[in-house]
mmCIF file of C-alpha atoms in Angstrom:
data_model
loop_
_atom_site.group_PDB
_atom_site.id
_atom_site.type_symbol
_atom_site.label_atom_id
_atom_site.label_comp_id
_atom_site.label_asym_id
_atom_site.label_seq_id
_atom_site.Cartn_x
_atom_site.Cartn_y
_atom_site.Cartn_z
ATOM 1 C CA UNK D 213 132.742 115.152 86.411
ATOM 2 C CA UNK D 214 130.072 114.930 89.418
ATOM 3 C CA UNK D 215 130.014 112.473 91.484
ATOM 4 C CA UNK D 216 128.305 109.241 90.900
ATOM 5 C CA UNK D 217 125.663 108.148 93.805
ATOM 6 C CA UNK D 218 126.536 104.003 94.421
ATOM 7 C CA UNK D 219 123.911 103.686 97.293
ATOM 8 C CA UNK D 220 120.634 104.369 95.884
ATOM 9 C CA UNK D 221 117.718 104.359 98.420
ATOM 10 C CA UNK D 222 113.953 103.233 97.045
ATOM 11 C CA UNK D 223 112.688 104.970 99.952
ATOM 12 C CA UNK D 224 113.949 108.505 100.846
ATOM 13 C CA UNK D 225 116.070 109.025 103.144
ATOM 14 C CA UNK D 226 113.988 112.510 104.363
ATOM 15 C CA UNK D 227 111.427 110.413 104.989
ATOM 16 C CA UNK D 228 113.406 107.321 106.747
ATOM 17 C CA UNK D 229 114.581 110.656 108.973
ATOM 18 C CA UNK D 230 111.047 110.931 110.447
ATOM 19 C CA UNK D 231 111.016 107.425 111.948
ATOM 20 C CA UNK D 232 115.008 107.931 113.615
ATOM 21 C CA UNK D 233 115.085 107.613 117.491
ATOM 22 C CA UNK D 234 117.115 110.357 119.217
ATOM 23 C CA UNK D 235 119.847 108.392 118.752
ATOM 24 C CA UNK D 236 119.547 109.414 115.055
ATOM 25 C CA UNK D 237 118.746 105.481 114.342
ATOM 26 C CA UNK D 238 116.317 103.376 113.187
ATOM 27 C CA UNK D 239 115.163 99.760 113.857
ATOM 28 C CA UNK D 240 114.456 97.550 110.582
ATOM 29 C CA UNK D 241 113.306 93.766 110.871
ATOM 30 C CA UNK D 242 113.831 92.066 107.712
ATOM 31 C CA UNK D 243 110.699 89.885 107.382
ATOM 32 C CA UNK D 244 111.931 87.490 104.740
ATOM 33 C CA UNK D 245 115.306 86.067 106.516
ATOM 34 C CA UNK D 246 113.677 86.624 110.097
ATOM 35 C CA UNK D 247 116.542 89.019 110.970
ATOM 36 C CA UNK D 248 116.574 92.027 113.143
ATOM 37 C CA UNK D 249 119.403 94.112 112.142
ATOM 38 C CA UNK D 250 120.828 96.527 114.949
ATOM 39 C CA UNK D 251 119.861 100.126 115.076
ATOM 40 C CA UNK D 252 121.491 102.015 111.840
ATOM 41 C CA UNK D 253 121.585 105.120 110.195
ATOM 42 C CA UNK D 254 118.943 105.870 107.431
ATOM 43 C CA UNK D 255 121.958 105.921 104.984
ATOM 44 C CA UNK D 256 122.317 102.129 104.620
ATOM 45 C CA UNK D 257 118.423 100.990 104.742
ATOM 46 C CA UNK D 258 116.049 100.391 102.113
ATOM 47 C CA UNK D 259 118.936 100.971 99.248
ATOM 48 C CA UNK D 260 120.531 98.933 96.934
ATOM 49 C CA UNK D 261 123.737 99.773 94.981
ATOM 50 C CA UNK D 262 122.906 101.544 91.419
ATOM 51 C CA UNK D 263 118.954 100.335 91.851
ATOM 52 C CA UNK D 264 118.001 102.475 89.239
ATOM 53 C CA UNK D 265 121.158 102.979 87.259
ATOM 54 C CA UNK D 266 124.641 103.222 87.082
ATOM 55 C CA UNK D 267 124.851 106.761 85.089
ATOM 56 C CA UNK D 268 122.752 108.414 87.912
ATOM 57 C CA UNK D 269 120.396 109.878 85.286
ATOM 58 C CA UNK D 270 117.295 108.750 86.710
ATOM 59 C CA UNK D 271 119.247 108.970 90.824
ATOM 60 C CA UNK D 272 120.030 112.462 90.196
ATOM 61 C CA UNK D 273 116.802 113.172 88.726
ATOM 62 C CA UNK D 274 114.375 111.635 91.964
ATOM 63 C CA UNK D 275 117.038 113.437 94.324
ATOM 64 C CA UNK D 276 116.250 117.004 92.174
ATOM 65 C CA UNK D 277 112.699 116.640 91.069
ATOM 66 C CA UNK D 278 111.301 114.768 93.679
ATOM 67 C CA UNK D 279 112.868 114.301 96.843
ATOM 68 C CA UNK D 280 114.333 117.524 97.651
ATOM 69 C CA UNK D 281 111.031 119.326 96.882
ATOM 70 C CA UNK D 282 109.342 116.975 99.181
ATOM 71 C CA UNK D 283 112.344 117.229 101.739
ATOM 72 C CA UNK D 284 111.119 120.541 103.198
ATOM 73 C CA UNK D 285 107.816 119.696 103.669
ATOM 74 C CA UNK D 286 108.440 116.216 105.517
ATOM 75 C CA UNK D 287 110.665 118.231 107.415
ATOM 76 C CA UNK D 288 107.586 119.286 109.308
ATOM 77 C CA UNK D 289 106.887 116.206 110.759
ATOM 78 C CA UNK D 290 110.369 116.100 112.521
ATOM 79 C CA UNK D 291 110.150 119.588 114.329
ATOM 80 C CA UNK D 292 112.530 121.113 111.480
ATOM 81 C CA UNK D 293 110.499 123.586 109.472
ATOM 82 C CA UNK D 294 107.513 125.927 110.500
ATOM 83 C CA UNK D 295 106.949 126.507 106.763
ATOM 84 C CA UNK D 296 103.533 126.907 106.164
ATOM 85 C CA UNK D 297 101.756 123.212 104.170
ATOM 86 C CA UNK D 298 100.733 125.594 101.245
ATOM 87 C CA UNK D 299 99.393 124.618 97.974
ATOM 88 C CA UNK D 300 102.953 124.415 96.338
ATOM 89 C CA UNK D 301 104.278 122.061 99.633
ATOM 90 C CA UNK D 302 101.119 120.136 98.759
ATOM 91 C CA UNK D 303 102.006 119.456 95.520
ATOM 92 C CA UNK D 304 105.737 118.731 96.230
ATOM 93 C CA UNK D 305 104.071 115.730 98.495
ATOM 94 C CA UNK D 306 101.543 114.645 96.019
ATOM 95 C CA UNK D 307 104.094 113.950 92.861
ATOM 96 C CA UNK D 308 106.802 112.047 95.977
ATOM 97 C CA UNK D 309 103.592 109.695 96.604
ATOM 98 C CA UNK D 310 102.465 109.043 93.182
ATOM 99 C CA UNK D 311 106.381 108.464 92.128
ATOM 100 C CA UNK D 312 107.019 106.326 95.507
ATOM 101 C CA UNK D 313 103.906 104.095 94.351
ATOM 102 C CA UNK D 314 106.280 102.928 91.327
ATOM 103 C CA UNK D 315 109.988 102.966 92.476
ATOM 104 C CA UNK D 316 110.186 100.189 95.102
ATOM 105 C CA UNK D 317 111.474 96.482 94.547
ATOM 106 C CA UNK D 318 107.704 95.720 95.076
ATOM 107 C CA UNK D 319 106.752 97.951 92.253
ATOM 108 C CA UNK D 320 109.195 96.396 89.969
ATOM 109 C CA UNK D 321 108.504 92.495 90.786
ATOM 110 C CA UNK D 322 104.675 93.790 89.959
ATOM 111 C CA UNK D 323 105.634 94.912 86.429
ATOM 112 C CA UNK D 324 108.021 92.226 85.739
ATOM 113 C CA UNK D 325 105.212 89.582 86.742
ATOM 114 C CA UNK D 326 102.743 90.932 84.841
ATOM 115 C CA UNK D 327 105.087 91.759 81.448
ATOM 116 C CA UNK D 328 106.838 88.152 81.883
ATOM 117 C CA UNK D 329 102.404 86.985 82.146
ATOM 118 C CA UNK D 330 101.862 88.779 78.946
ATOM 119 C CA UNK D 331 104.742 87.321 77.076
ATOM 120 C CA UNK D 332 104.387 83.527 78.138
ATOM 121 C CA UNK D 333 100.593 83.935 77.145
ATOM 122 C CA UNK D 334 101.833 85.171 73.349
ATOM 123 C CA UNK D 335 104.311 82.696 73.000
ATOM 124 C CA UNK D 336 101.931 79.447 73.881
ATOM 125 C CA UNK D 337 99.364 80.990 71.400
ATOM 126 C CA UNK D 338 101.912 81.496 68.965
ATOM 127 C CA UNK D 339 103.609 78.406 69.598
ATOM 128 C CA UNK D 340 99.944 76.292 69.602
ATOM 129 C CA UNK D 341 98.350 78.447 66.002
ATOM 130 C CA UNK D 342 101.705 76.794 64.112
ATOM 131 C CA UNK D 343 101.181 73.867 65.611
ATOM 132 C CA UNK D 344 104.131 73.523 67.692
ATOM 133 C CA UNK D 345 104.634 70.349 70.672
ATOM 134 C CA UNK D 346 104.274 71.501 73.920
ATOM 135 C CA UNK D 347 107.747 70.593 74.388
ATOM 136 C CA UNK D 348 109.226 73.612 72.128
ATOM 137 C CA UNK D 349 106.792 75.937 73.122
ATOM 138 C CA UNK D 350 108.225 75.459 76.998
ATOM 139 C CA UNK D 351 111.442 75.818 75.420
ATOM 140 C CA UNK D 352 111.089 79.465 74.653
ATOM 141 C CA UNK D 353 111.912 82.558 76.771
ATOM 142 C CA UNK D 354 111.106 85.639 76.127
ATOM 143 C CA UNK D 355 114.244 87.703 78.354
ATOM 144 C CA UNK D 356 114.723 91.616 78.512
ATOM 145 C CA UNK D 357 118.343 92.679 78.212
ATOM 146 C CA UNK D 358 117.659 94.905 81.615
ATOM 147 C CA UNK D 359 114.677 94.527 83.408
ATOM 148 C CA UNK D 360 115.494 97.765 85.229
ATOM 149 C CA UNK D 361 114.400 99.455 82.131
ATOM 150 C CA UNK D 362 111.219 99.060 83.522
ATOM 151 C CA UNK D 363 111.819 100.394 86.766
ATOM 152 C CA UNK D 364 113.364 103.240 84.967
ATOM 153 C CA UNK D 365 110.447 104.196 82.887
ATOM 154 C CA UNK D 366 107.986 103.436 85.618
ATOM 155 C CA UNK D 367 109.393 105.704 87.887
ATOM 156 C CA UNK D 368 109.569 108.404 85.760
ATOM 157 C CA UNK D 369 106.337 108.050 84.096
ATOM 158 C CA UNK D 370 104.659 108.326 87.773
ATOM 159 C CA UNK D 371 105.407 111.675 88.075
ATOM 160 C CA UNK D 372 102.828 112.537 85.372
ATOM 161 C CA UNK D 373 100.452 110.653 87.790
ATOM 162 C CA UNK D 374 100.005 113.575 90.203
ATOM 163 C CA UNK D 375 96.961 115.423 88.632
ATOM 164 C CA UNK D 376 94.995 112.179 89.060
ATOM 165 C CA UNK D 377 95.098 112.361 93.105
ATOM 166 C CA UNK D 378 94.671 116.337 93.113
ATOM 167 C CA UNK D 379 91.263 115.969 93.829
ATOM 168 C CA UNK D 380 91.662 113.941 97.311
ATOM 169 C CA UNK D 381 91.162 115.682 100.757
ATOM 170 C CA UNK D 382 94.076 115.747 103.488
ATOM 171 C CA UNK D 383 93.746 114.252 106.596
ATOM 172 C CA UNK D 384 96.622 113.772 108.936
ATOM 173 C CA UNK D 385 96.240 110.936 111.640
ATOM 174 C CA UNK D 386 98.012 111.067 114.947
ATOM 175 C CA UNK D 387 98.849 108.316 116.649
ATOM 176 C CA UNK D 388 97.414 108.769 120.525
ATOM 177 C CA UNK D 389 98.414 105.137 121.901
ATOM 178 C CA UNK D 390 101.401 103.439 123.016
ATOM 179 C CA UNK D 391 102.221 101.386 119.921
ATOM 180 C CA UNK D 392 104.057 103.220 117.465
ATOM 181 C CA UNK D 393 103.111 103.754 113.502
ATOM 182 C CA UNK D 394 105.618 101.357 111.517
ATOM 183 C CA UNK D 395 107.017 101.727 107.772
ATOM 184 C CA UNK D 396 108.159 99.159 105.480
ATOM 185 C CA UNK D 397 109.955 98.959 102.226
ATOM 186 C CA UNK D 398 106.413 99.862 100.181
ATOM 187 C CA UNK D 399 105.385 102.778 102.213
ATOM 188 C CA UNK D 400 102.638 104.225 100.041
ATOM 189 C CA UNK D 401 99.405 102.383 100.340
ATOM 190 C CA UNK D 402 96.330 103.093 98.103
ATOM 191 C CA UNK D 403 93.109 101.038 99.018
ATOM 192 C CA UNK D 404 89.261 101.365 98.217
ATOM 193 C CA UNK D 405 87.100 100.375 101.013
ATOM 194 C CA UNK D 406 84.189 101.141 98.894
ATOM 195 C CA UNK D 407 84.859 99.130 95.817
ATOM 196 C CA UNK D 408 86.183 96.344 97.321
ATOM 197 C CA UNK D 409 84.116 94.049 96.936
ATOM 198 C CA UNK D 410 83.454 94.690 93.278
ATOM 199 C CA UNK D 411 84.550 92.194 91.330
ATOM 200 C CA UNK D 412 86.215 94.059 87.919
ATOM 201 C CA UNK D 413 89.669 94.683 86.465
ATOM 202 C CA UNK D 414 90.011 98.370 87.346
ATOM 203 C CA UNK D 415 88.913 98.893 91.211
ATOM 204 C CA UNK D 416 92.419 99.098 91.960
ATOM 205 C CA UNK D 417 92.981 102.254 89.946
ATOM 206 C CA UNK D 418 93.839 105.688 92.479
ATOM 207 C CA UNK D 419 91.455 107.604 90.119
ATOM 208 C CA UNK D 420 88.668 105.521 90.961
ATOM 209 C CA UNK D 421 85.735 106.621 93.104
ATOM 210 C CA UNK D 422 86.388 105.918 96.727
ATOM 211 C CA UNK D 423 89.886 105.515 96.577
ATOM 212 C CA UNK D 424 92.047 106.316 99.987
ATOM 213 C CA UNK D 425 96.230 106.564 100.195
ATOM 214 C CA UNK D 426 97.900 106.184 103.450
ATOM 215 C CA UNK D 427 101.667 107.634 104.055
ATOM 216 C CA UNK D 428 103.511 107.211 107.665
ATOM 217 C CA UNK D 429 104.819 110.348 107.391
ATOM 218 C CA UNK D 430 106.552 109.621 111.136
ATOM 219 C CA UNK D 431 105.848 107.312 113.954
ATOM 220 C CA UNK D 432 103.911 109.737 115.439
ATOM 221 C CA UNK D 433 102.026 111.144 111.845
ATOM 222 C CA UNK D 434 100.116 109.248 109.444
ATOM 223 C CA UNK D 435 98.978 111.021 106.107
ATOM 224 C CA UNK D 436 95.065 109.896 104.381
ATOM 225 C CA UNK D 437 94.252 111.349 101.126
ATOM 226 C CA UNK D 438 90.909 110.094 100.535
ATOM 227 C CA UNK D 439 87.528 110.841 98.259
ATOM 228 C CA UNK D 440 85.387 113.586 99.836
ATOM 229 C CA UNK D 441 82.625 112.628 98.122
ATOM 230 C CA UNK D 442 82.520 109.352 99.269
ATOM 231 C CA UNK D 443 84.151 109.093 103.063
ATOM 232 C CA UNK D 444 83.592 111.022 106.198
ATOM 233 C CA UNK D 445 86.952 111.233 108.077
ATOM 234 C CA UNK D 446 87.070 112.502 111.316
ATOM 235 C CA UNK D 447 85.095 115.304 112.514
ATOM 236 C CA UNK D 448 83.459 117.715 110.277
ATOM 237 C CA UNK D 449 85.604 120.766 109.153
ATOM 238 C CA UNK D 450 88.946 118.922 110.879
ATOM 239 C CA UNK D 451 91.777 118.436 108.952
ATOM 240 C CA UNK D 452 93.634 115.971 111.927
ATOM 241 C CA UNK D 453 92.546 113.265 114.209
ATOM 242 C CA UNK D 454 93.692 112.099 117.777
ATOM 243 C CA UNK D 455 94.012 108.551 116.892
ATOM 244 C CA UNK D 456 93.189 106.340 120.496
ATOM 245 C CA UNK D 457 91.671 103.215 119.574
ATOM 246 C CA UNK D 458 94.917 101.275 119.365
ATOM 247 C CA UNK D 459 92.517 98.924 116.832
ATOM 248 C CA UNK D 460 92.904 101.439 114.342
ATOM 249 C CA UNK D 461 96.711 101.801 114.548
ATOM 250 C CA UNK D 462 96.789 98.276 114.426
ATOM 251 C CA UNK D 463 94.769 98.450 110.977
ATOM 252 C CA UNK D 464 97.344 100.940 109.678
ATOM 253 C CA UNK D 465 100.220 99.379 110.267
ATOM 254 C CA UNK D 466 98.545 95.968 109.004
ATOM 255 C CA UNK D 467 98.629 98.245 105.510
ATOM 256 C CA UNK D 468 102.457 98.429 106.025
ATOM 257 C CA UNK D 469 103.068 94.858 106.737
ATOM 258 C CA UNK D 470 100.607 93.579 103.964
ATOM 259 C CA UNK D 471 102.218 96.008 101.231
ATOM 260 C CA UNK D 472 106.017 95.098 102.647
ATOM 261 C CA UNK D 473 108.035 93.014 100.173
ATOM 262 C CA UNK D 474 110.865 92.597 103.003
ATOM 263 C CA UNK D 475 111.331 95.127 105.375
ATOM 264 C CA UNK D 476 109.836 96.967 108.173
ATOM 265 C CA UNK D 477 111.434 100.097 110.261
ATOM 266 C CA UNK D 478 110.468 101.256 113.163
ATOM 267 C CA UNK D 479 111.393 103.513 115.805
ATOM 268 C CA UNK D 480 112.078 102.519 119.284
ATOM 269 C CA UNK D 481 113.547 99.058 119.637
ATOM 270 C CA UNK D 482 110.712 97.939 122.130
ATOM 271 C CA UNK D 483 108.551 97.665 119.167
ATOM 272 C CA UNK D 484 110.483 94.500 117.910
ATOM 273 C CA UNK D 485 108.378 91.764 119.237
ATOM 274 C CA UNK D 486 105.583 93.349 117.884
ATOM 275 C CA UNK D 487 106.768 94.101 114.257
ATOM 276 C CA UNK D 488 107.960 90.389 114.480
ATOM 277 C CA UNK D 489 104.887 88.840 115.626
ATOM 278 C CA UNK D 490 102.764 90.542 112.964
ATOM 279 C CA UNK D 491 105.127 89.991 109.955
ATOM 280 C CA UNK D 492 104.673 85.752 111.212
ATOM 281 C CA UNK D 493 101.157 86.227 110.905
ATOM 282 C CA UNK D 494 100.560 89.017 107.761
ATOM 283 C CA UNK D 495 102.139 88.083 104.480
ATOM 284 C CA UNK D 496 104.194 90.140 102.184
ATOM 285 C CA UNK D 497 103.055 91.402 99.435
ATOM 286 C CA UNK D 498 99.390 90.573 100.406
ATOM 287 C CA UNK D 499 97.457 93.632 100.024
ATOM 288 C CA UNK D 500 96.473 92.934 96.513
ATOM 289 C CA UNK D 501 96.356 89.576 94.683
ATOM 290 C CA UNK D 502 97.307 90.012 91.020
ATOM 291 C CA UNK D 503 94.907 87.483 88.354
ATOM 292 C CA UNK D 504 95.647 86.782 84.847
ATOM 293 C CA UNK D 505 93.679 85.370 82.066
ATOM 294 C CA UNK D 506 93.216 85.261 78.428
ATOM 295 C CA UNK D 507 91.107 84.284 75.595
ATOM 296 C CA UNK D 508 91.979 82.027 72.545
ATOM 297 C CA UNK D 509 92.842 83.626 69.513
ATOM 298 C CA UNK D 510 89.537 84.711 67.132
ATOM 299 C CA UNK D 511 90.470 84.999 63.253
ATOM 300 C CA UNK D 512 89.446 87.653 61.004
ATOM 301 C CA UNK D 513 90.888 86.603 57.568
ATOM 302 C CA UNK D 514 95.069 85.959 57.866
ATOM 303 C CA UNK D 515 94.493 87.994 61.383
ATOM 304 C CA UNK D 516 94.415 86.677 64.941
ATOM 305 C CA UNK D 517 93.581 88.706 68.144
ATOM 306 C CA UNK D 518 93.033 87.489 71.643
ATOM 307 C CA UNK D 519 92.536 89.401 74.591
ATOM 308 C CA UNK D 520 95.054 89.659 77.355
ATOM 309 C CA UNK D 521 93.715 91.229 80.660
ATOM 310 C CA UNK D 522 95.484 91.542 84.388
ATOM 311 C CA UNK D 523 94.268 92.476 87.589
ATOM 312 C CA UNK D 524 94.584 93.037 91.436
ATOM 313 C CA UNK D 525 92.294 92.111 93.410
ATOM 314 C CA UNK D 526 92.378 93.544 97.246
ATOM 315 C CA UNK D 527 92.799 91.776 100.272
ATOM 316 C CA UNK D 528 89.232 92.270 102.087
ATOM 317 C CA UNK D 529 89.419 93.225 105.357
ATOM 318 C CA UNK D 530 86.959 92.793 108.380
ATOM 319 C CA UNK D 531 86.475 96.291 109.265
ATOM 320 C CA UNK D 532 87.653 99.553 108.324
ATOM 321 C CA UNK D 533 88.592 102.927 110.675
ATOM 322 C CA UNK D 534 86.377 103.648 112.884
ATOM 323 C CA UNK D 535 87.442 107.606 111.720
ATOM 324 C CA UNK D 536 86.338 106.710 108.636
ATOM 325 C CA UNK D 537 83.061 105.976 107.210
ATOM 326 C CA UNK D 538 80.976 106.039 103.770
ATOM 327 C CA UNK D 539 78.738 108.687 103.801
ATOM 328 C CA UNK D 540 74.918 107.585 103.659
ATOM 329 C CA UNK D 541 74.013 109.159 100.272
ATOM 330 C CA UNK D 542 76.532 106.730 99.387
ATOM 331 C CA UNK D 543 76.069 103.494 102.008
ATOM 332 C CA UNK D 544 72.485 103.482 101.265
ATOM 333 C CA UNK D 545 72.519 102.971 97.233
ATOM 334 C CA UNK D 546 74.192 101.198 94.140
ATOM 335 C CA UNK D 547 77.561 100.911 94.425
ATOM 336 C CA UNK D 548 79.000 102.593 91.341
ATOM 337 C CA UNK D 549 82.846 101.899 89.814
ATOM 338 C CA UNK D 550 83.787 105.191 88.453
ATOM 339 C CA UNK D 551 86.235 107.776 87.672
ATOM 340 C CA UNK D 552 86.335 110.365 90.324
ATOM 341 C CA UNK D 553 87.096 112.389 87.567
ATOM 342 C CA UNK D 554 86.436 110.941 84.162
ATOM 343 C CA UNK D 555 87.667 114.517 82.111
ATOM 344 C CA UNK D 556 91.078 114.543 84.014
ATOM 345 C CA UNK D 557 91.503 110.641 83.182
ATOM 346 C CA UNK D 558 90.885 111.148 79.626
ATOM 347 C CA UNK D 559 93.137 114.262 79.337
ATOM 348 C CA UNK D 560 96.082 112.496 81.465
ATOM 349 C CA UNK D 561 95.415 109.539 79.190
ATOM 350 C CA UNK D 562 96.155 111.681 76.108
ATOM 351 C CA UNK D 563 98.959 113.196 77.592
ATOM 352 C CA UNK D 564 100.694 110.057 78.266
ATOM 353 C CA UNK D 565 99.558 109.090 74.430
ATOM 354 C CA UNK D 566 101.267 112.197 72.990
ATOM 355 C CA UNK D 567 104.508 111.682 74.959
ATOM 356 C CA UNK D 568 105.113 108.115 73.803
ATOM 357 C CA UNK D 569 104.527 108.886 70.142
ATOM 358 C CA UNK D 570 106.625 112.132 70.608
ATOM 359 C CA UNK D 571 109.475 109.374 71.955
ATOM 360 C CA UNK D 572 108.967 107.090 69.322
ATOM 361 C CA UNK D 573 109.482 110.288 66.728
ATOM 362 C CA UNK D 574 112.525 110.820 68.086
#
């Protein structure tokens, strides 16, 4: 019988590696009980105990599938590995972002909001079409038997996410100042400086035109995948940029503490007061703001439908990177909220489609 994995990180350990001082430690300020923790090993951060299940099935398959794939090529970042980033180590990086997107606590209370949204709403129409009192209505709850089943089939379903971000250009950020890049417990950051201030249900989408995803890959190394068509980043034909304006590193960590639903590690333990500092002044869980809203029911004979919709809205920021800028073809004209690539959404949309009914066959 193999052995069964208790500790279960929601953030990789071979990626918490890249953010160790020499000491082989790493600093982590926990945001919502105002503790700094001493320095500790990567094995007992950003874990829980059986946080995705107790029979390992989905553990063993992220550790497999996902993580040890991506292992080797985050290796790089630490001085480990002079293995070539080739199209395969590209891809092996792409699928751990689009699954790291979904398998955080964050992710989860996300879902959970929005399912436990959905499920109120149909039980105060239902409730108010037979003419219930307000006071029974209240009385219901609608309760899942393990809410990790959606955590489960979140995290797995991500990993058919991947071909949707293919499309995005590298560019790898290095951090040229004195203040360190930071990580926190929701590392991978997707944000659209061009849609933002469009006001519809799907700007939030990572297929969308103009998207841009930020990874801390180390303190030193910050990943951008971002729309070609859309952004200039950096210099022309570069695939890096010396990061000096300490402004800028100051904007990318802000994505870390906005996205963080707790915790923040960093590197050297001089970088406390800062971490702390911005955490009192950045909220968790800020980056997006999630809306609801519904219509009444509308009958067609003995049937009644009503619309249901929920959104994120992003927190608008000041500025953007001063490495990064909308191209004038695209500054100059109508903003337009598309698909970057409307064929592979409707192909990865019947994919998905096939899959569940396949399931449900079963």
């Amino acid at each position: 019988m193999s052995k069964i994995t208790k500790n279960q990180h929601f953030v990789p350990r071979c990626l918490l590696k890249n953010f160790t001082s020499e000491d082989g430690v790493v600093n982590i300020y926990d945001s919502s009980r105002d503790i700094l923790r001493n320095p500790t090993s990567v094995d007992r951060v950003l874990a829980e105990n059986y946080f995705y299940d107790k029979d390992n099935v989905v553990e063993n398959f992220l550790a497999e599938h996902i993580e040890a794939p991506a292992s080797s090529v985050l290796k790089l970042f630490r001085g480990e590995s002079n293995e070539p980033l080739d199209v395969k180590s590209q891809i092996y990086l792409l699928r751990f972002i689009t699954v790291q997107l979904s398998r955080t606590p964050s992710a989860l209370s996300t879902s959970l909001k929005t399912f436990n949204n959905v499920m109120n709403d149909v039980i105060t129409q239902l409730g108010q079409l037979n003419n219930f009192s307000e006071e029974a209505i209240n009385s219901v709850e609608f309760v899942l038997d393990d809410p990790k089943d959606i955590l489960r089939m979140q995290t797995i379903d991500s990993v058919l996410h991947c071909p949707l971000i293919l499309d995005l250009e590298w560019h790898f950020l290095i951090n040229d100042t004195d203040t360190e890049y930071v990580i926190s417990d929701h590392p991978v950051v997707h944000y659209n400086w061009y849609l933002r201030n469009v006001n519809a249900v799907d700007v939030s989408s990572i297929a969308k035109r103009g998207t841009q995803i930020f990874l801390p890959l180390s303190n030193r190394v910050t990943l951008c995948l971002y729309d070609k068509q859309v952004y200039k980043v950096g210099e022309k034909g570069t695939y890096y940029t010396d990061v000096t304006n300490v402004k800028d590193i100051h904007l990318l960590n802000e994505l870390q503490f906005r996205s963080r639903k707790s915790y923040i590690l960093f590197t050297h333990r001089e970088a406390a007061d800062y971490v702390k500092v911005r955490c009192s002044r950045i909220s968790s869980n800020s980056l997006y703001t999630h809306h609801f809203d519904s219509t009444q029911p509308s009958f067609n004979g003995d049937e009644a439908r009503s619309l249901i919709v929920q959104w994120q809205a992003p927190y608008i920021f000041s500025h953007w990177f001063s490495f990064s800028k909308v191209k004038k073809k695209y500054s100059k004209r109508a903003i337009y909220n598309v698909y970057r690539q409307p064929e592979v959404v409707r192909s990865h949309q019947q994919k998905i489609e096939e899959l569940r009914q396949r399931e449900q066959a079963l």
